PDB file of C-alpha atoms in Angstrom:
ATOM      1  CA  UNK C   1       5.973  10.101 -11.296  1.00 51.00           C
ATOM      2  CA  UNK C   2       3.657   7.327 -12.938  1.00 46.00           C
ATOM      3  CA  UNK C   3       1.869   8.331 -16.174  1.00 47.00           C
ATOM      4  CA  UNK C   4      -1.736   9.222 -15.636  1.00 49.00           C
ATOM      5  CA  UNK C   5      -2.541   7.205 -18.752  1.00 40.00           C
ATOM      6  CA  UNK C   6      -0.760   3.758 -17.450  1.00 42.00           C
ATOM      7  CA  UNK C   7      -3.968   3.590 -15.513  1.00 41.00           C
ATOM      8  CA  UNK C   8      -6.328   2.777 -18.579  1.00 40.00           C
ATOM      9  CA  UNK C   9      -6.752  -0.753 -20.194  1.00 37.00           C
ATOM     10  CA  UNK C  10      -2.444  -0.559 -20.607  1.00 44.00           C
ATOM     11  CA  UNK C  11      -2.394  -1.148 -17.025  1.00 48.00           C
ATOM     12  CA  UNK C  12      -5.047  -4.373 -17.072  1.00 46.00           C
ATOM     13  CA  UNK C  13      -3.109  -5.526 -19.869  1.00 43.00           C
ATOM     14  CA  UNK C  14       0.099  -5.228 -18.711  1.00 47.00           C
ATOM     15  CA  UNK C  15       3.143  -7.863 -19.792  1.00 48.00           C
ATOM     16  CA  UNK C  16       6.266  -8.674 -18.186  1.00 48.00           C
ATOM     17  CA  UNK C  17       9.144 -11.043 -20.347  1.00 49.00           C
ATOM     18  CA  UNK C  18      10.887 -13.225 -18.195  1.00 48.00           C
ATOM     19  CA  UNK C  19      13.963 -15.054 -19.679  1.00 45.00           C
ATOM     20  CA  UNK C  20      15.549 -17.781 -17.691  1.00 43.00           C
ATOM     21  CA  UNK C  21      18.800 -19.403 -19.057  1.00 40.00           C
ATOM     22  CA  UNK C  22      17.972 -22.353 -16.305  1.00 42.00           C
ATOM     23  CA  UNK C  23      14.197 -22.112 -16.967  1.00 48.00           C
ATOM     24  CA  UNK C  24      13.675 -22.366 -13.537  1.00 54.00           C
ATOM     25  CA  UNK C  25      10.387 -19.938 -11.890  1.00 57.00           C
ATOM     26  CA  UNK C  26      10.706 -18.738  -8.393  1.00 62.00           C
ATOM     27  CA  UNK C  27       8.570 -21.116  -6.254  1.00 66.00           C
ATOM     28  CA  UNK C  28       6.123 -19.707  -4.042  1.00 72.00           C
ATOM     29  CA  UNK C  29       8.415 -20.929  -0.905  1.00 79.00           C
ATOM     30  CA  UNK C  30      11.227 -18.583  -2.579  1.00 90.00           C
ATOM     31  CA  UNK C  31       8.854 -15.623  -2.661  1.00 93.00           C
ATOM     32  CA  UNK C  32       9.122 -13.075  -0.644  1.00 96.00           C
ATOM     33  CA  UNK C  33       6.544 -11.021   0.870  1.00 97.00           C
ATOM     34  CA  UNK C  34       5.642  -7.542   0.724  1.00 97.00           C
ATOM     35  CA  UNK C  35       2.762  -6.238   2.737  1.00 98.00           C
ATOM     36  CA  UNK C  36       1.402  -3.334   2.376  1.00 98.00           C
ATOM     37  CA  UNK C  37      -1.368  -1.735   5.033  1.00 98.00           C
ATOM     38  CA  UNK C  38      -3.164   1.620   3.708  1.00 98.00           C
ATOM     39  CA  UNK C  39      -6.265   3.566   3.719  1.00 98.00           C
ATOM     40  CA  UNK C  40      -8.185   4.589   0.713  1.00 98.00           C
ATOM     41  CA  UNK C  41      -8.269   8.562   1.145  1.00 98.00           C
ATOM     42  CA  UNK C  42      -4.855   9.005   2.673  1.00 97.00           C
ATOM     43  CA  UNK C  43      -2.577  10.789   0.172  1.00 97.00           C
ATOM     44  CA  UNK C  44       0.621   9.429   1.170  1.00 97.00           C
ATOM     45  CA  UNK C  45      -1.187   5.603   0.795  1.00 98.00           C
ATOM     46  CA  UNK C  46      -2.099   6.666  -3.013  1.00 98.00           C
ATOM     47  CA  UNK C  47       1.016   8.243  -4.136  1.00 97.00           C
ATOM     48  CA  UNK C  48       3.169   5.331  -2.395  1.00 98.00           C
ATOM     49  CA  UNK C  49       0.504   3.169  -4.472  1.00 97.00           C
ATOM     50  CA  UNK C  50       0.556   4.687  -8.092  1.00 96.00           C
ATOM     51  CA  UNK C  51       4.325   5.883  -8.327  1.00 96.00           C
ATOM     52  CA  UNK C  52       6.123   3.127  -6.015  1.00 97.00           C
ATOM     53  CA  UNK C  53       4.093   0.411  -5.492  1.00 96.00           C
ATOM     54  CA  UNK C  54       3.616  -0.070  -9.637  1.00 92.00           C
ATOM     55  CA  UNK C  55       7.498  -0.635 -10.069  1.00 92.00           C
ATOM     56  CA  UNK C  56       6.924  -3.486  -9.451  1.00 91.00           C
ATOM     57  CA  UNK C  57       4.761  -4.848 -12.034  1.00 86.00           C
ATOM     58  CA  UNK C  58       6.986  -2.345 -14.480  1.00 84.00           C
ATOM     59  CA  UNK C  59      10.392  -4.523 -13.741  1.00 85.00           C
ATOM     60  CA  UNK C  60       9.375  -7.607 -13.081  1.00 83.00           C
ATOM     61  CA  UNK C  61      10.065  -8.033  -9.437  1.00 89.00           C
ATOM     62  CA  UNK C  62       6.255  -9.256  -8.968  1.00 88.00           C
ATOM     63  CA  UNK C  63       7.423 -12.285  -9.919  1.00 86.00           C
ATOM     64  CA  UNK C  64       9.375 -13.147  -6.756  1.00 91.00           C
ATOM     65  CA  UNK C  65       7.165 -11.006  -4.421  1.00 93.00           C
ATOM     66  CA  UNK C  66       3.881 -12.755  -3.005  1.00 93.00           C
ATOM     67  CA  UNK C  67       2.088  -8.763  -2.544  1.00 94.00           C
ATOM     68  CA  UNK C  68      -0.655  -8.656   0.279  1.00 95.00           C
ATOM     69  CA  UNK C  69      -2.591  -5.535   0.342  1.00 97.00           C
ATOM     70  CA  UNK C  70      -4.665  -4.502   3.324  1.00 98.00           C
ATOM     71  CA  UNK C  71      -6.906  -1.549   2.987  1.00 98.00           C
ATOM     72  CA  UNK C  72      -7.676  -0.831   6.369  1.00 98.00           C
ATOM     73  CA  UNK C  73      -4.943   0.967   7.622  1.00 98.00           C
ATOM     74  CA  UNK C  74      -5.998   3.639  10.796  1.00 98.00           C
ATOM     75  CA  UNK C  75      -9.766   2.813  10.736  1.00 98.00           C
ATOM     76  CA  UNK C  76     -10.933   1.948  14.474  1.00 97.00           C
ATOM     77  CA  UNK C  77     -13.808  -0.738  15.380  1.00 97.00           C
ATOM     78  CA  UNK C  78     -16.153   0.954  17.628  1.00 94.00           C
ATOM     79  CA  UNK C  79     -19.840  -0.653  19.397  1.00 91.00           C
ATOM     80  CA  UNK C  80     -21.148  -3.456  17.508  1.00 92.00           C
ATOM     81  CA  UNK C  81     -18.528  -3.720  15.443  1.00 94.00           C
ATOM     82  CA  UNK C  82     -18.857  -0.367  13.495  1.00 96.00           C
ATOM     83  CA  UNK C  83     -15.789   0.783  11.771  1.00 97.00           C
ATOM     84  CA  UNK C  84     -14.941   4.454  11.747  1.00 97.00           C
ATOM     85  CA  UNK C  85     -12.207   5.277   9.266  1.00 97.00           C
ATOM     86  CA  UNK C  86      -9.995   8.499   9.711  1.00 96.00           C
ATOM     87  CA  UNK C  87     -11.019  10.222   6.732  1.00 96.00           C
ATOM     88  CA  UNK C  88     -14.598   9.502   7.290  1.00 96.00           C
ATOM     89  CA  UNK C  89     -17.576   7.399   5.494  1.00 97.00           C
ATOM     90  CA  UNK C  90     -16.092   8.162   1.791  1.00 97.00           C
ATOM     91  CA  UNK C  91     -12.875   6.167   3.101  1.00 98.00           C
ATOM     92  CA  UNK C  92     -15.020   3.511   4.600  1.00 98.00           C
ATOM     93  CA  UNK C  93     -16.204   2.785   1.364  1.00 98.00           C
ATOM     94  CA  UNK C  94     -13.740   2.573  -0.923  1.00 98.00           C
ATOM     95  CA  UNK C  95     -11.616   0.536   1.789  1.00 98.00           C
ATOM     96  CA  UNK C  96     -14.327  -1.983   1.455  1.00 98.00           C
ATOM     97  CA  UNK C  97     -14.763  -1.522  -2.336  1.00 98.00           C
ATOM     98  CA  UNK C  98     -11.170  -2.426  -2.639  1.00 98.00           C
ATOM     99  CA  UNK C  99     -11.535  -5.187  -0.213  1.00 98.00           C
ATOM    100  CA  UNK C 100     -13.729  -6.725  -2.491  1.00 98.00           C
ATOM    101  CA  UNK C 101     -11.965  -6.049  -5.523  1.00 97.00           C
ATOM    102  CA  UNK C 102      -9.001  -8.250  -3.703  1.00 96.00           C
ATOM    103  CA  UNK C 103     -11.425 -10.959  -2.770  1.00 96.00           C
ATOM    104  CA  UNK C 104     -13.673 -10.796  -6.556  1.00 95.00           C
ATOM    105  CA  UNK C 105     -10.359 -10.628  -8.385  1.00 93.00           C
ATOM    106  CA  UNK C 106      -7.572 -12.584  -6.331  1.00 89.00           C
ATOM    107  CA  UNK C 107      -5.024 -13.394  -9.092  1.00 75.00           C
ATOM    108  CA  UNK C 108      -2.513 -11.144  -9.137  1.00 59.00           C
ATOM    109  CA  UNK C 109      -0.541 -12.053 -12.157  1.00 56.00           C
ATOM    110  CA  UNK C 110      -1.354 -14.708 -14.614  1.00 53.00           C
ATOM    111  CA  UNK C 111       1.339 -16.902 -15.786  1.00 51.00           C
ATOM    112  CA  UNK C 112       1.719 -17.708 -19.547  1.00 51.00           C
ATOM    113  CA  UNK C 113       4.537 -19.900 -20.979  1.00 48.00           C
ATOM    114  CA  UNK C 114       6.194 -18.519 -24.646  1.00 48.00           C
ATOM    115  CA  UNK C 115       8.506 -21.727 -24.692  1.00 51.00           C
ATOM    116  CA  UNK C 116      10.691 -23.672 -21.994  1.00 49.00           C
ATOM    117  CA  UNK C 117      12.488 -21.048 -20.876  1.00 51.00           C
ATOM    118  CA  UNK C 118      10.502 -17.630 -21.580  1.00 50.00           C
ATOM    119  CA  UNK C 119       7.152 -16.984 -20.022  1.00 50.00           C
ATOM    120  CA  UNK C 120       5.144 -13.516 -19.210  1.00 51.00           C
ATOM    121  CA  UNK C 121       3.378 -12.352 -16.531  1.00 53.00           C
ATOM    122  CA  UNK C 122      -0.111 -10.566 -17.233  1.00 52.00           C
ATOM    123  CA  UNK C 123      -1.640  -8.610 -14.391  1.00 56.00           C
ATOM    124  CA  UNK C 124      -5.014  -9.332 -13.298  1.00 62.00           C
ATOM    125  CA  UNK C 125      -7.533  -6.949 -12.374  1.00 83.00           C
ATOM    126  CA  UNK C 126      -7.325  -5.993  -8.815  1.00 92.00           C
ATOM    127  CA  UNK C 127      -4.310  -3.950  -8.473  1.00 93.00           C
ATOM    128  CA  UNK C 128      -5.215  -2.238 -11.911  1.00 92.00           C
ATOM    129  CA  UNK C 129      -8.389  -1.575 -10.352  1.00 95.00           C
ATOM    130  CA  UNK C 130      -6.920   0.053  -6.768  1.00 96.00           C
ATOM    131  CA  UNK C 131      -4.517   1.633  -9.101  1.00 96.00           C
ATOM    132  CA  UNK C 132      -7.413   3.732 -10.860  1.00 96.00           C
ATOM    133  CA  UNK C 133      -8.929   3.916  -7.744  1.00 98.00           C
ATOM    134  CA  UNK C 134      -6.004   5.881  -5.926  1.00 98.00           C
ATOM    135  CA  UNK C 135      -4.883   7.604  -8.955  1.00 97.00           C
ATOM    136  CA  UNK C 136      -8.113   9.752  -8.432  1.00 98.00           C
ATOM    137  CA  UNK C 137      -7.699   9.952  -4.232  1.00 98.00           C
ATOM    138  CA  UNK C 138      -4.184  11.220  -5.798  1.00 97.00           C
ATOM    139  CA  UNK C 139      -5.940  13.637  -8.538  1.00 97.00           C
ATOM    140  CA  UNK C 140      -8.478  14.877  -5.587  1.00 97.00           C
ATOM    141  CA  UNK C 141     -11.141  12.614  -7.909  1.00 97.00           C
ATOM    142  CA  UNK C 142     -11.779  10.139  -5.959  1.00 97.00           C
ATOM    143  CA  UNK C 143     -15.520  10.853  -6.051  1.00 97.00           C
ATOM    144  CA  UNK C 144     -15.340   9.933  -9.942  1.00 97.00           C
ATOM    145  CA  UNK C 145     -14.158   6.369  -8.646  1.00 98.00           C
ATOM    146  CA  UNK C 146     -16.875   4.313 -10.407  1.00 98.00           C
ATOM    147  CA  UNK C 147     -15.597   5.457 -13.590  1.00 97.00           C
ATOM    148  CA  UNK C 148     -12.932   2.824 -13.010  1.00 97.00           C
ATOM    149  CA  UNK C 149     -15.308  -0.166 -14.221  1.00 96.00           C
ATOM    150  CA  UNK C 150     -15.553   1.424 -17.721  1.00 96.00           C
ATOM    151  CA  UNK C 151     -11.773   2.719 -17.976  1.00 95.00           C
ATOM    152  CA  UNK C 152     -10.759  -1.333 -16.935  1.00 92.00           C
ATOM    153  CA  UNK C 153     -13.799  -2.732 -18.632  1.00 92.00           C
ATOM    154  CA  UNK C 154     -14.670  -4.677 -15.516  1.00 93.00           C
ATOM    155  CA  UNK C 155     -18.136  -5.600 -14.670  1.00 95.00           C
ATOM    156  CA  UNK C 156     -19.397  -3.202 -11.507  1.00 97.00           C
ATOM    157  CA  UNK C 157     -21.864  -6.113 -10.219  1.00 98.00           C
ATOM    158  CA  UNK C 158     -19.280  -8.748  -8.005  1.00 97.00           C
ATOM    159  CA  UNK C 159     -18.251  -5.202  -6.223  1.00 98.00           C
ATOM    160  CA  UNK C 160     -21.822  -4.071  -5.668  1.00 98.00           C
ATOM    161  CA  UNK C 161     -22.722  -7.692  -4.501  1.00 98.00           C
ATOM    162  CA  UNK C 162     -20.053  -7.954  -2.147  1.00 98.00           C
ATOM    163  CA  UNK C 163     -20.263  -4.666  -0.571  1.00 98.00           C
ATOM    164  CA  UNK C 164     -24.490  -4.655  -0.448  1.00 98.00           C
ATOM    165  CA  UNK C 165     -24.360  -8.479   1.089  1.00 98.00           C
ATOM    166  CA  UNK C 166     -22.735  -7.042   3.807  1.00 97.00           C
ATOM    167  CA  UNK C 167     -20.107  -9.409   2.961  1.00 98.00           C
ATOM    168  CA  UNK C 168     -17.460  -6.632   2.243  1.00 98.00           C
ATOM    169  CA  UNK C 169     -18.037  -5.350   5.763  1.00 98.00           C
ATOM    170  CA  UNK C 170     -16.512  -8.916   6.709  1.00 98.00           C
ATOM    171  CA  UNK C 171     -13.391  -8.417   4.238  1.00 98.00           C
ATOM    172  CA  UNK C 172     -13.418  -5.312   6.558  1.00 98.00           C
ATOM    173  CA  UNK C 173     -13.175  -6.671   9.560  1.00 98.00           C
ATOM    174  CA  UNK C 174     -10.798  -9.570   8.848  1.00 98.00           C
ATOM    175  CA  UNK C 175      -8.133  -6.568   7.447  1.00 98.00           C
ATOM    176  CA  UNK C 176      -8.974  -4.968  10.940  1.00 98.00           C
ATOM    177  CA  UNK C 177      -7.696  -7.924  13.372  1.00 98.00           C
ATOM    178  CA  UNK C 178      -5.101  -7.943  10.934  1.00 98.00           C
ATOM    179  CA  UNK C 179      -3.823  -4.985  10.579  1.00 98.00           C
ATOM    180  CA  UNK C 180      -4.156  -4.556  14.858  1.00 97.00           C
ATOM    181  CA  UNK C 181      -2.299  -7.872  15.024  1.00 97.00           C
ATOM    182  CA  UNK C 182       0.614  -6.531  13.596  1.00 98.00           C
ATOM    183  CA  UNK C 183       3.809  -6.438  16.102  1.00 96.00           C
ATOM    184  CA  UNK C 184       5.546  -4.029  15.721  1.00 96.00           C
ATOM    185  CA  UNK C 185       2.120  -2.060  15.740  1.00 96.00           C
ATOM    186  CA  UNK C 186       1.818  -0.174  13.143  1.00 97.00           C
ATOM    187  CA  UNK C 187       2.265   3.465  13.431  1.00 95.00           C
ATOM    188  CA  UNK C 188       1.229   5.457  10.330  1.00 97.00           C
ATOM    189  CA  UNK C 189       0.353   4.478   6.808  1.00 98.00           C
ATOM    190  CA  UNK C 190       1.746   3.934   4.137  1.00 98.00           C
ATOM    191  CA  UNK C 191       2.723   0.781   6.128  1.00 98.00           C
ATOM    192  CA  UNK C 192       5.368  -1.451   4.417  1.00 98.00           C
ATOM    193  CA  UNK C 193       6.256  -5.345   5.497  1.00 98.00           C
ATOM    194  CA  UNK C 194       9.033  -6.875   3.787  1.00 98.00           C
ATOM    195  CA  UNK C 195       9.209 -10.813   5.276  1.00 97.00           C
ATOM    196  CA  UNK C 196       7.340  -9.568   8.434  1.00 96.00           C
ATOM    197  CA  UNK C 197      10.378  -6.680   8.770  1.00 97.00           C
ATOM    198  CA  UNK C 198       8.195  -3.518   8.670  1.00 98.00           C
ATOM    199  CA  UNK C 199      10.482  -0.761   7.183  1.00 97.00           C
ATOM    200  CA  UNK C 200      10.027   2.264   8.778  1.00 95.00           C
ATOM    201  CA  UNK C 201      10.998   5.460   7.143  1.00 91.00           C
ATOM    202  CA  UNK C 202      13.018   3.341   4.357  1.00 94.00           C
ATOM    203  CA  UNK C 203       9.547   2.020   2.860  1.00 96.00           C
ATOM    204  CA  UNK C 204      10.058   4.131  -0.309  1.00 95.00           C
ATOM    205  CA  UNK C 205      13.097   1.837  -0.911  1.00 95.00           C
ATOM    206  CA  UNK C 206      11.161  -1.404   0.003  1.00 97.00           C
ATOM    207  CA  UNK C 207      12.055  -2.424  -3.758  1.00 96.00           C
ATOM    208  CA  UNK C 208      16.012  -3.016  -2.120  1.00 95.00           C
ATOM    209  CA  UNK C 209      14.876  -5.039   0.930  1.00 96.00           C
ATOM    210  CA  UNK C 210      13.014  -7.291  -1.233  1.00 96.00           C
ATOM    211  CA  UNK C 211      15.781  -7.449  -3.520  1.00 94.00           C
ATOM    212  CA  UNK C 212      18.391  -8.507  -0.873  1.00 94.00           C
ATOM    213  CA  UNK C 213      15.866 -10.490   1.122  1.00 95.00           C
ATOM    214  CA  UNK C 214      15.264 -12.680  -2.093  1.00 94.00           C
ATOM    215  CA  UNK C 215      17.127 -16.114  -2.236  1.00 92.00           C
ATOM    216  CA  UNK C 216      15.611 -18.265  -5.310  1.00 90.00           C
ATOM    217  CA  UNK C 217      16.419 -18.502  -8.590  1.00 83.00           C
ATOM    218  CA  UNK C 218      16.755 -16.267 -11.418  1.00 77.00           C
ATOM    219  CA  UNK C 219      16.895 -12.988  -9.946  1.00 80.00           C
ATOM    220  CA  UNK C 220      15.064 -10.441 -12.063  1.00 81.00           C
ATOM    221  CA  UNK C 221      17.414  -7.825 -13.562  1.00 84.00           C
ATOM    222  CA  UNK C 222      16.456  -5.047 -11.946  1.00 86.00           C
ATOM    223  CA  UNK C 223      17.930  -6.544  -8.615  1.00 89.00           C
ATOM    224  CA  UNK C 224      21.132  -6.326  -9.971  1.00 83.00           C
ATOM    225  CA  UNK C 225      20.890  -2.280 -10.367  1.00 72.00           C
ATOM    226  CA  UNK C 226      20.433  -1.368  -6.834  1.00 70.00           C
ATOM    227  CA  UNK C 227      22.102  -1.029  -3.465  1.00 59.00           C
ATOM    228  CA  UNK C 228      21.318  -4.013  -0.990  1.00 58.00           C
ATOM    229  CA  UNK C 229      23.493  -1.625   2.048  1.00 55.00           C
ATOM    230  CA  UNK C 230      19.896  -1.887   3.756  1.00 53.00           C
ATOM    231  CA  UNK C 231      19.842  -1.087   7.104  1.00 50.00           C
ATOM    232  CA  UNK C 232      16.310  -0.618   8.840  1.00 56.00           C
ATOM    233  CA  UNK C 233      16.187   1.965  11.630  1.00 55.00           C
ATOM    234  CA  UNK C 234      13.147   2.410  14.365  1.00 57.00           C
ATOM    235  CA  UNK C 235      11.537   5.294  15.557  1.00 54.00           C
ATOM    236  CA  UNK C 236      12.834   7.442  13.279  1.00 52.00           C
ATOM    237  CA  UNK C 237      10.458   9.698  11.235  1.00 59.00           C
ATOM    238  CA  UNK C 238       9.962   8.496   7.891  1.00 60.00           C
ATOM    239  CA  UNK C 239      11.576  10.633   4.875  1.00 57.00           C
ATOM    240  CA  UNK C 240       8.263   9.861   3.068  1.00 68.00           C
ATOM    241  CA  UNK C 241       4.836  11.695   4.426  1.00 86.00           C
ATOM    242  CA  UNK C 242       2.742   9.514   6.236  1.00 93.00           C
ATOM    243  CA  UNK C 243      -0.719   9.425   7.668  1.00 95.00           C
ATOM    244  CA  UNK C 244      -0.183   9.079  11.452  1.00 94.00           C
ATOM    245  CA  UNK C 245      -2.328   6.989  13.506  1.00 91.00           C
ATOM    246  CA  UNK C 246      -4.235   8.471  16.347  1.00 76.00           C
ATOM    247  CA  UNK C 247      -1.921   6.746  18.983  1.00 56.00           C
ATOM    248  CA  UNK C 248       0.700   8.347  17.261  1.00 54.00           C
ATOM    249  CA  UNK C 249      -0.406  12.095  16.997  1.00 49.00           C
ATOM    250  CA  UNK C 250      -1.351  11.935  20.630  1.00 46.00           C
ATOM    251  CA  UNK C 251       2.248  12.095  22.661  1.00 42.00           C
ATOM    252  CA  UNK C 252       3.678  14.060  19.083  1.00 43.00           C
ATOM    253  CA  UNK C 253       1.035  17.140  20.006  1.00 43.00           C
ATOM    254  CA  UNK C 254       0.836  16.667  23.624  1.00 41.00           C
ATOM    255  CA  UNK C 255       5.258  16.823  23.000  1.00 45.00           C
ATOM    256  CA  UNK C 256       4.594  20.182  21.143  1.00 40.00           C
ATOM    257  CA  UNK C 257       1.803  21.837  23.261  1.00 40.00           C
ATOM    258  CA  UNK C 258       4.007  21.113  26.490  1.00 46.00           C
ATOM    259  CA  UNK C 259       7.131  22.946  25.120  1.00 44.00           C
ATOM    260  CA  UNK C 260       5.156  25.700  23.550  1.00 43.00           C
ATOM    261  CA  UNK C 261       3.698  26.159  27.444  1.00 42.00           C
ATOM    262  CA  UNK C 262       7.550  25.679  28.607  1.00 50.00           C
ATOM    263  CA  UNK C 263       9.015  28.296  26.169  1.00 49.00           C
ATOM    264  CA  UNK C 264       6.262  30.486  27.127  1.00 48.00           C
ATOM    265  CA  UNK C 265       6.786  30.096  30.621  1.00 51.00           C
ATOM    266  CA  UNK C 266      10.538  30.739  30.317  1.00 56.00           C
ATOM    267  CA  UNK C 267       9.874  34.184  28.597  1.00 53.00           C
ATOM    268  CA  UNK C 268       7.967  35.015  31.187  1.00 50.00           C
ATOM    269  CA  UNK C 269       9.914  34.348  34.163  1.00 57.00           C
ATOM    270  CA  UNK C 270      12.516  36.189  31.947  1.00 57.00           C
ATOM    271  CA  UNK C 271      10.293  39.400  31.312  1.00 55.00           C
ATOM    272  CA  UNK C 272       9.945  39.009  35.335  1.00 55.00           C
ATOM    273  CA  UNK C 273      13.435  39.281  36.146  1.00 57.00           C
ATOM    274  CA  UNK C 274      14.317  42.640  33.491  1.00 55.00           C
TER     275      UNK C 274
END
């Protein structure tokens, strides 16, 4: 589990040391890209988030993964363009807060060279931001949120800005035709792309599809400690819990009421016949 206390300043300030023998970075053609498509409130999103999703800023593979996060997730877009989130207003809000946070903070990592052949990465603020953010969804805190600002020592006023403009809203609805433009649709969240592959039920282990689907240069070391048998199956229920979108809870309960009515049937036409 990730340390509560990695979510502080340590997290904002975070350093990765990359040694490369040829020198050579990963070019943003040789990235490979992880997407990620969440809600703010749903458990499963946050824990995927703060104990999965942080590996890789804690080994390095950020630097051959170009991340896109998308915090819309199950939300629908009613009349007049009104969004209704599945875990109600509290979810439409921080979905937009974090919205903005991607869109007033877009650098994910900062690159600094140490000499020809040794830079870090430093992480920027957005992700340590989301990361305080669904640490509390994850601690049932999440209406302590705005404490975030001080623990990061970010200023509150771009995210107030953008989501009183109305301007957030639009961040909103740009995820939305994103996240419904996805094919395969997606079914439940956490929802996990790996070079437009969604995983499944494997998206815990999306750190070993992005391993083996990586072709540059200098492959980061902890590559070379996993598995890359990766084999991505459909319609199979995920090994991780998920939040299930309405579509998908539909036919699931509908499946369940009709053989509860079946069985119940059955023992009666049984009790009939004795």
């Amino acid at each position: 589990m990730a340390s509560r206390s990695f979510v502080a300043v340590s997290l904002l300030s975070f350093l990765f040391l990359f040694s490369s023998a040829s020198g050579a970075l990963p070019s943003d053609s040789d990235k490979v890209s992880l997407g990620l498509y969440y809600e703010s409130l749903c458990p499963y999103s946050a824990n995927f988030i703060i104990n999965y999703l942080v590996k890789i800023f804690e080994n390095g593979l950020i630097s051959i993964v170009d991340l896109n996060l998308v915090p819309f997730g199950n939300a629908k877009i009613r009349g007049n363009n009104t969004i209704d989130c599945q875990h109600g207003p509290a979810e439409c809000l921080l979905n937009t807060v974090e919205a903005c946070a991607i869109d007033v903070w877009p650098d994910l990592v900062r690159l600094d060279f140490l000499s020809a052949k040794q830079y870090i990465y430093i992480q920027s603020q957005h992700f340590s931001f989301i990361y305080c953010i669904e640490t509390l969804v994850y601690e049932r805190k999440y209406p302590q949120w705005e404490t975030c600002f001080e623990k990061l020592g970010l200023d509150p006023k771009p995210i107030s800005d953008c989501y009183n403009s109305g301007y957030g809203k639009e961040l909103e609805l740009k995820y939305a035709a994103e996240t419904n433009g996805l094919q395969p649709p997606h079914k439940y969240v956490p929802w996990v792309v790996v070079d437009g592959q969604p995983l499944y039920e494997e998206y815990e282990n999306f750190i070993s599809y992005i391993c083996k689907a990586y072709k540059g240069p200098s492959i980061p070391s902890a590559c070379n400690e996993l598995s890359l048998n990766t084999i991505v199956k459909e319609n199979v229920n995920p090994a991780g819990p998920v939040c299930y979108t309405e579509e998908t809870i539909k036919p699931t309960l509908s499946s369940i009421i009709g053989s509860t009515i079946k069985a119940w049937m059955q023992r009666m036409n049984r009790a009939a016949l004795i």
